[in-house]
Amino acid sequence: MVSHRDHLAAVKSEINEVTVAETAELLSGANPPALIDVRERDEYEQGFIPGSLFIPRGNLESRIEVAVPNHDQQVVIYCASGNRSAYAAKTLGELGYSHVSSMSGGFSGWKQAGREWQTPRALTKEQLDRYSRHVLVPEVGEAGQLKLLDSKVLLIGAGGLGSPAALYLTAAGVGTIGIIDADVVDRSNLQRQILHTDDRIGMPKVESAELTLKALNPDVKVVAYTERLESSNVLDIITGYDVIVDGTDNFPTRYLLNDASLVAGIPVVHGSIYQFEGSVTVYKPHEGPCYRCQYPEPPPPELAPSCAEGGVLGVLPGVVGTLQATEAVKLLLGIGDPLIGRQLRYDALTMEFVELKMKRDPDCPVCSKDPSEIEFIDYEQFCAMPSRAVATPAQEAVA
Ligand SMILES: [Zn+2]
């Protein structure tokens, strides 16, 4: 039989230990280590070291490879006093991590040394319940869910694309959902615009959307704008949002939004649908192409079919709007590979997805300019005059 004390001493002799002062110095250096807090939740809630990752000891083996994918990255582990972290350091060594240390003295030692610490914001019991399937995904987790709750997404349009996007973003706990739409609910909308219901025909769409979304998730604040985006209001409305989901059905708004998002520096998740075909892409200002890199000018009105003329399979916006919501959540969480410089096209009849690469145009009429030089154009007036015809694929025409 080996006593706990002897066992601990043996473990400590096999691992590397760093002091509180050494840890603080490492953290302020050019290549700070990954700092892992392996205590239990109730301890963590009392306070933690800023910048640390909270992975309770019991979850360490299963979560460490997502948290620290590089096995050669320097890792410092701490617990309350430096004992559990010693065992954890030994485990990480066995998992192939080459540069692991345990902080002697633990969080108590850190506090006693007068070092900076903070208490976490945590999900409430109800939120842990509601978002439990997010919390279980390492790439989201509690920190990711808190990030979503702090996030703001603006939906342009409460129609075919805006409906599924709004429902999923609200269910996901995106804390603020702005919706702009000047229309009222029409019977012909109900074939695809699943935010609305038959008894709300005639009601402003944003009002109907708010009723549906608040019923789904009371955590979410809905900001409703019963107006059209115009050059005079666009910056006031979009500023402060983290991501814009574009479900517009008209060219003037699409171009105005593109230009304004470049000025405000907000990524736009763009979707469009036509009959059986849809497409999704992400325009992230100055990191990839913008809408005008592809289509520098709007087509003349006679070449741009409206949704009423073109028609659309009712399920199609469900697919495309849901893909847009997925991209929005990825952008908010900073995970995965967003569709920047890539256009995903979907054909519902053949059930095929095709990806097209899109390049940024160095001579683009807007994104090549300094944002301060971009002027907004209201195209309704512009299109009333004879204009240059620009070939535009049908898929780009309506939403
Ligand atoms: Zn551009």
XYZ file of C-alpha atoms and ligand atoms in Angstrom:
400
model
C 0.000 0.000 0.000
C 1.213 3.451 -0.899
C -0.134 6.372 1.104
C -1.717 9.306 -0.686
C 1.099 11.530 0.500
C 3.782 9.202 -0.926
C 1.841 8.809 -4.169
C 1.495 12.564 -4.581
C 5.184 13.050 -3.861
C 6.002 10.422 -6.492
C 3.765 12.128 -9.061
C 5.274 15.527 -8.311
C 8.744 14.105 -8.814
C 7.735 13.014 -12.324
C 6.253 16.307 -13.509
C 7.393 19.869 -13.931
C 6.158 22.469 -11.453
C 6.175 26.238 -11.851
C 5.604 28.826 -9.147
C 2.886 31.468 -9.154
C 5.459 34.125 -10.055
C 6.836 32.034 -12.912
C 3.316 31.434 -14.224
C 2.515 35.151 -14.139
C 5.714 35.870 -16.040
C 4.920 33.226 -18.668
C 1.401 34.636 -19.120
C 2.698 38.132 -19.767
C 5.306 36.881 -22.254
C 5.192 36.864 -26.032
C 4.057 33.234 -26.237
C 1.780 32.713 -23.256
C 1.007 29.106 -22.335
C -2.480 27.605 -22.363
C -3.578 27.979 -18.738
C -5.978 25.222 -17.695
C -8.149 25.397 -14.577
C -8.984 21.826 -13.554
C -11.063 22.586 -10.442
C -14.754 21.797 -10.006
C -17.488 24.170 -11.129
C -18.335 25.438 -7.630
C -14.677 26.370 -7.076
C -14.384 28.024 -10.469
C -17.482 30.097 -9.766
C -15.715 31.597 -6.747
C -13.008 33.052 -8.989
C -10.397 32.146 -11.581
C -7.222 33.433 -13.234
C -8.036 35.686 -16.236
C -7.345 33.983 -19.537
C -7.596 30.451 -18.161
C -9.624 27.686 -19.736
C -11.979 25.931 -17.375
C -11.839 22.155 -17.878
C -12.780 20.228 -14.720
C -10.366 17.391 -13.950
C -13.020 14.789 -14.774
C -13.363 16.132 -18.334
C -9.690 16.802 -18.967
C -8.881 13.759 -21.113
C -11.962 14.179 -23.306
C -11.712 17.935 -23.823
C -8.029 18.797 -23.897
C -7.448 17.946 -27.564
C -10.100 20.406 -28.720
C -8.926 23.076 -26.269
C -5.214 22.581 -26.992
C -4.805 20.755 -30.322
C -1.049 21.303 -30.499
C 0.687 18.754 -28.254
C 3.865 20.864 -28.234
C 2.096 23.963 -26.938
C 3.188 24.972 -23.466
C 0.467 24.170 -20.928
C 0.226 25.262 -17.293
C -2.402 23.603 -15.126
C -3.737 24.862 -11.857
C -6.190 23.686 -9.216
C -6.884 25.026 -5.724
C -3.553 24.152 -4.112
C -1.365 22.409 -6.695
C -2.135 18.748 -5.987
C -4.908 17.887 -8.448
C -3.024 19.866 -11.084
C 0.021 17.669 -10.481
C -2.037 14.577 -11.303
C -3.528 16.372 -14.289
C -0.058 17.315 -15.557
C 1.000 13.681 -15.344
C -2.076 12.679 -17.369
C -1.383 15.236 -20.086
C 2.197 13.977 -20.320
C 0.798 10.484 -20.880
C -1.467 11.910 -23.611
C 1.582 13.170 -25.469
C 1.731 16.791 -24.313
C 5.426 17.592 -24.194
C 5.541 20.880 -22.334
C 3.215 20.644 -19.324
C 3.636 22.189 -15.876
C 1.566 22.267 -12.720
C 1.362 25.564 -10.857
C 2.446 24.950 -7.279
C 0.309 26.660 -4.657
C -2.683 26.696 -7.017
C -5.349 29.358 -7.095
C -4.989 29.941 -3.339
C -1.318 30.750 -3.831
C -2.195 33.012 -6.760
C -4.673 34.961 -4.630
C -2.330 35.138 -1.632
C 0.343 36.615 -3.885
C -2.084 39.446 -4.673
C -2.353 38.504 -8.348
C -5.321 39.521 -10.481
C -8.312 37.189 -10.547
C -11.951 37.467 -11.514
C -15.281 35.790 -10.979
C -16.972 34.228 -13.985
C -20.216 35.130 -15.550
C -22.102 31.895 -15.650
C -25.262 30.620 -17.262
C -28.258 30.462 -14.958
C -29.723 27.081 -14.073
C -32.481 27.607 -16.648
C -29.947 28.590 -19.301
C -27.753 25.572 -18.558
C -30.870 23.513 -19.164
C -32.026 25.342 -22.289
C -28.602 25.370 -23.946
C -27.353 22.032 -22.549
C -26.790 20.598 -26.052
C -24.568 23.585 -26.876
C -22.717 23.382 -23.586
C -21.930 19.728 -24.336
C -20.211 20.625 -27.627
C -16.577 21.518 -26.813
C -16.415 24.119 -29.631
C -19.346 25.993 -28.057
C -19.408 25.176 -24.347
C -20.563 27.555 -21.660
C -18.158 30.289 -22.800
C -19.487 30.053 -26.353
C -23.072 30.187 -25.159
C -22.319 33.298 -23.116
C -20.757 34.776 -26.247
C -23.927 34.017 -28.230
C -26.051 35.611 -25.510
C -23.898 38.737 -25.803
C -24.167 38.754 -29.599
C -26.341 40.846 -31.886
C -27.542 39.721 -35.303
C -29.528 41.890 -37.690
C -31.894 40.160 -40.102
C -32.722 42.055 -43.255
C -36.240 40.858 -44.006
C -38.692 38.729 -42.009
C -39.582 36.695 -45.085
C -38.592 33.351 -46.578
C -34.915 33.443 -45.594
C -35.338 35.557 -42.469
C -37.903 33.145 -41.005
C -35.766 30.021 -40.528
C -32.691 32.138 -39.753
C -34.551 34.052 -37.030
C -36.045 30.900 -35.523
C -32.719 29.059 -35.280
C -30.726 32.075 -34.092
C -33.349 32.720 -31.417
C -33.402 29.071 -30.356
C -29.584 29.175 -30.224
C -29.734 32.042 -27.733
C -28.305 34.878 -29.809
C -29.042 37.599 -27.271
C -30.245 40.355 -29.581
C -32.052 39.806 -32.858
C -32.810 42.900 -34.937
C -35.338 42.511 -37.737
C -36.065 45.074 -40.396
C -39.050 44.680 -42.701
C -41.629 47.248 -43.817
C -44.222 44.728 -45.074
C -47.314 43.192 -43.522
C -48.107 39.464 -43.496
C -49.869 38.376 -46.678
C -51.618 35.041 -47.262
C -49.182 34.282 -50.120
C -46.251 34.531 -47.649
C -47.401 31.603 -45.528
C -46.253 28.932 -48.027
C -42.653 29.541 -46.835
C -42.388 32.372 -44.261
C -42.718 30.162 -41.197
C -42.388 32.976 -38.659
C -45.968 34.016 -39.479
C -49.370 32.419 -38.999
C -52.730 32.575 -40.706
C -54.330 34.647 -37.939
C -51.683 37.359 -38.388
C -52.494 38.241 -42.001
C -52.357 42.030 -42.218
C -50.066 42.392 -39.186
C -46.648 44.032 -39.699
C -44.161 41.222 -40.283
C -41.747 42.453 -37.621
C -44.565 42.406 -35.058
C -45.525 38.864 -36.020
C -41.847 37.849 -35.936
C -41.435 39.294 -32.450
C -44.451 37.329 -31.144
C -43.074 34.067 -32.538
C -39.503 34.617 -31.356
C -40.411 35.765 -27.822
C -42.612 32.697 -27.453
C -39.697 30.494 -28.487
C -37.013 31.994 -26.236
C -37.637 34.723 -23.642
C -33.836 35.162 -23.260
C -33.722 36.922 -26.587
C -34.286 40.617 -27.086
C -36.017 41.411 -30.383
C -35.474 44.843 -31.919
C -38.073 45.520 -34.616
C -37.682 48.064 -37.408
C -40.842 48.625 -39.475
C -39.087 50.495 -42.243
C -36.993 50.086 -45.371
C -33.225 50.364 -45.426
C -32.289 53.606 -47.117
C -29.100 55.580 -47.440
C -30.378 57.935 -44.724
C -30.975 55.258 -42.040
C -28.726 52.343 -42.974
C -25.703 53.192 -40.821
C -27.827 54.063 -37.786
C -29.606 50.724 -38.025
C -26.704 48.364 -38.726
C -24.066 49.890 -36.435
C -23.582 47.809 -33.291
C -24.604 44.484 -34.821
C -21.990 41.720 -34.991
C -23.354 39.937 -38.054
C -25.989 40.783 -40.663
C -28.103 38.053 -42.254
C -29.266 39.301 -45.626
C -32.581 37.916 -46.783
C -33.563 40.839 -48.987
C -35.652 40.410 -52.084
C -34.550 43.528 -53.944
C -31.436 44.922 -55.527
C -31.428 48.463 -54.112
C -31.294 47.092 -50.538
C -28.698 44.485 -51.415
C -26.289 47.051 -52.890
C -26.935 49.585 -50.140
C -26.349 46.927 -47.481
C -23.132 45.821 -49.157
C -21.740 49.340 -49.247
C -22.839 50.190 -45.692
C -21.473 46.936 -44.244
C -18.059 47.830 -45.705
C -18.220 51.205 -43.966
C -19.376 49.687 -40.653
C -17.078 46.641 -40.924
C -19.824 44.089 -40.321
C -19.847 40.673 -42.036
C -22.931 39.885 -44.126
C -24.251 36.357 -44.564
C -25.887 36.592 -47.936
C -28.567 34.220 -49.204
C -30.682 34.161 -52.308
C -33.285 31.842 -53.779
C -35.048 31.387 -57.073
C -37.529 28.619 -57.921
C -35.519 25.476 -56.975
C -32.079 27.025 -56.573
C -30.415 28.875 -53.764
C -27.012 30.196 -52.810
C -25.209 31.286 -49.672
C -21.977 33.169 -49.136
C -20.306 35.356 -46.514
C -19.092 38.845 -47.351
C -16.580 39.703 -44.656
C -15.408 43.293 -45.203
C -11.930 43.474 -46.686
C -11.169 39.803 -45.942
C -12.878 38.447 -49.029
C -14.855 39.719 -51.999
C -17.885 41.943 -51.502
C -21.138 41.762 -53.477
C -19.909 44.402 -55.912
C -16.706 42.447 -56.632
C -19.071 40.030 -58.417
C -21.787 42.397 -59.570
C -20.470 45.960 -59.694
C -23.846 47.499 -60.630
C -27.484 46.413 -60.291
C -29.219 45.069 -63.379
C -31.899 47.255 -64.949
C -35.310 46.627 -63.352
C -36.719 44.821 -66.418
C -34.032 42.101 -66.090
C -34.567 41.562 -62.372
C -37.466 39.202 -61.708
C -39.310 39.707 -58.447
C -40.216 36.844 -56.150
C -43.846 37.096 -57.212
C -42.882 36.667 -60.854
C -40.227 34.034 -60.301
C -41.875 31.794 -57.761
C -40.054 29.613 -55.280
C -40.421 26.149 -53.801
C -41.677 26.741 -50.243
C -39.064 24.491 -48.610
C -36.118 26.097 -50.422
C -35.760 29.196 -48.195
C -35.878 26.815 -45.214
C -32.667 25.182 -46.421
C -30.916 28.386 -47.471
C -31.980 30.450 -44.421
C -30.821 27.646 -42.131
C -27.430 27.600 -43.862
C -27.255 31.366 -43.304
C -28.029 30.910 -39.599
C -25.261 28.291 -39.412
C -22.740 30.697 -40.920
C -23.890 33.458 -38.554
C -23.363 31.267 -35.478
C -19.903 30.223 -36.745
C -18.923 33.859 -37.253
C -20.185 34.794 -33.780
C -18.270 31.959 -32.134
C -15.198 32.293 -34.355
C -15.247 28.593 -35.246
C -14.937 26.591 -38.462
C -14.397 27.884 -41.991
C -16.967 30.493 -42.974
C -18.047 30.834 -46.624
C -15.756 33.820 -47.221
C -14.762 33.909 -50.890
C -16.887 30.829 -51.506
C -20.418 30.640 -52.811
C -22.378 27.514 -51.977
C -25.077 26.802 -54.548
C -27.896 24.390 -53.907
C -30.185 22.780 -56.452
C -33.244 21.262 -54.782
C -34.288 19.276 -57.885
C -30.998 17.428 -58.295
C -30.250 17.700 -54.570
C -26.737 18.865 -55.287
C -24.482 21.384 -53.602
C -21.762 23.047 -55.685
C -19.124 25.421 -54.367
C -17.810 28.308 -56.467
C -14.692 30.233 -55.555
C -15.006 34.012 -55.661
C -12.091 36.398 -55.838
C -11.870 39.903 -54.513
C -11.664 42.446 -57.336
C -8.728 44.802 -56.656
C -10.585 47.414 -58.745
C -13.976 46.881 -57.055
C -15.923 50.173 -57.108
C -16.451 50.052 -53.324
C -14.277 47.605 -51.385
C -11.090 48.866 -53.043
C -11.853 52.303 -51.592
C -11.146 53.598 -48.140
C -14.410 53.199 -46.150
C -14.518 56.975 -45.581
C -14.809 57.494 -49.352
C -17.806 55.195 -49.859
C -21.015 57.029 -50.728
C -24.396 55.373 -50.425
C -26.746 55.174 -53.394
C -30.521 54.691 -53.295
C -31.018 52.702 -56.456
C -34.786 53.158 -56.853
C -34.111 56.569 -58.339
C -31.040 55.419 -60.200
C -32.904 52.571 -61.899
C -35.659 54.861 -63.138
C -33.115 56.235 -65.564
C -31.587 54.292 -68.483
C -28.766 52.211 -67.012
C -26.078 49.869 -68.184
C -27.213 46.272 -68.481
C -25.145 43.863 -66.438
C -25.627 40.141 -66.860
C -26.710 38.693 -63.545
C -27.373 35.011 -62.919
C -30.989 34.251 -62.159
C -29.995 32.764 -58.801
C -28.849 36.156 -57.676
C -32.104 37.786 -58.507
C -34.548 37.192 -55.702
C -34.949 36.172 -52.118
Zn -15.750 44.536 -53.603
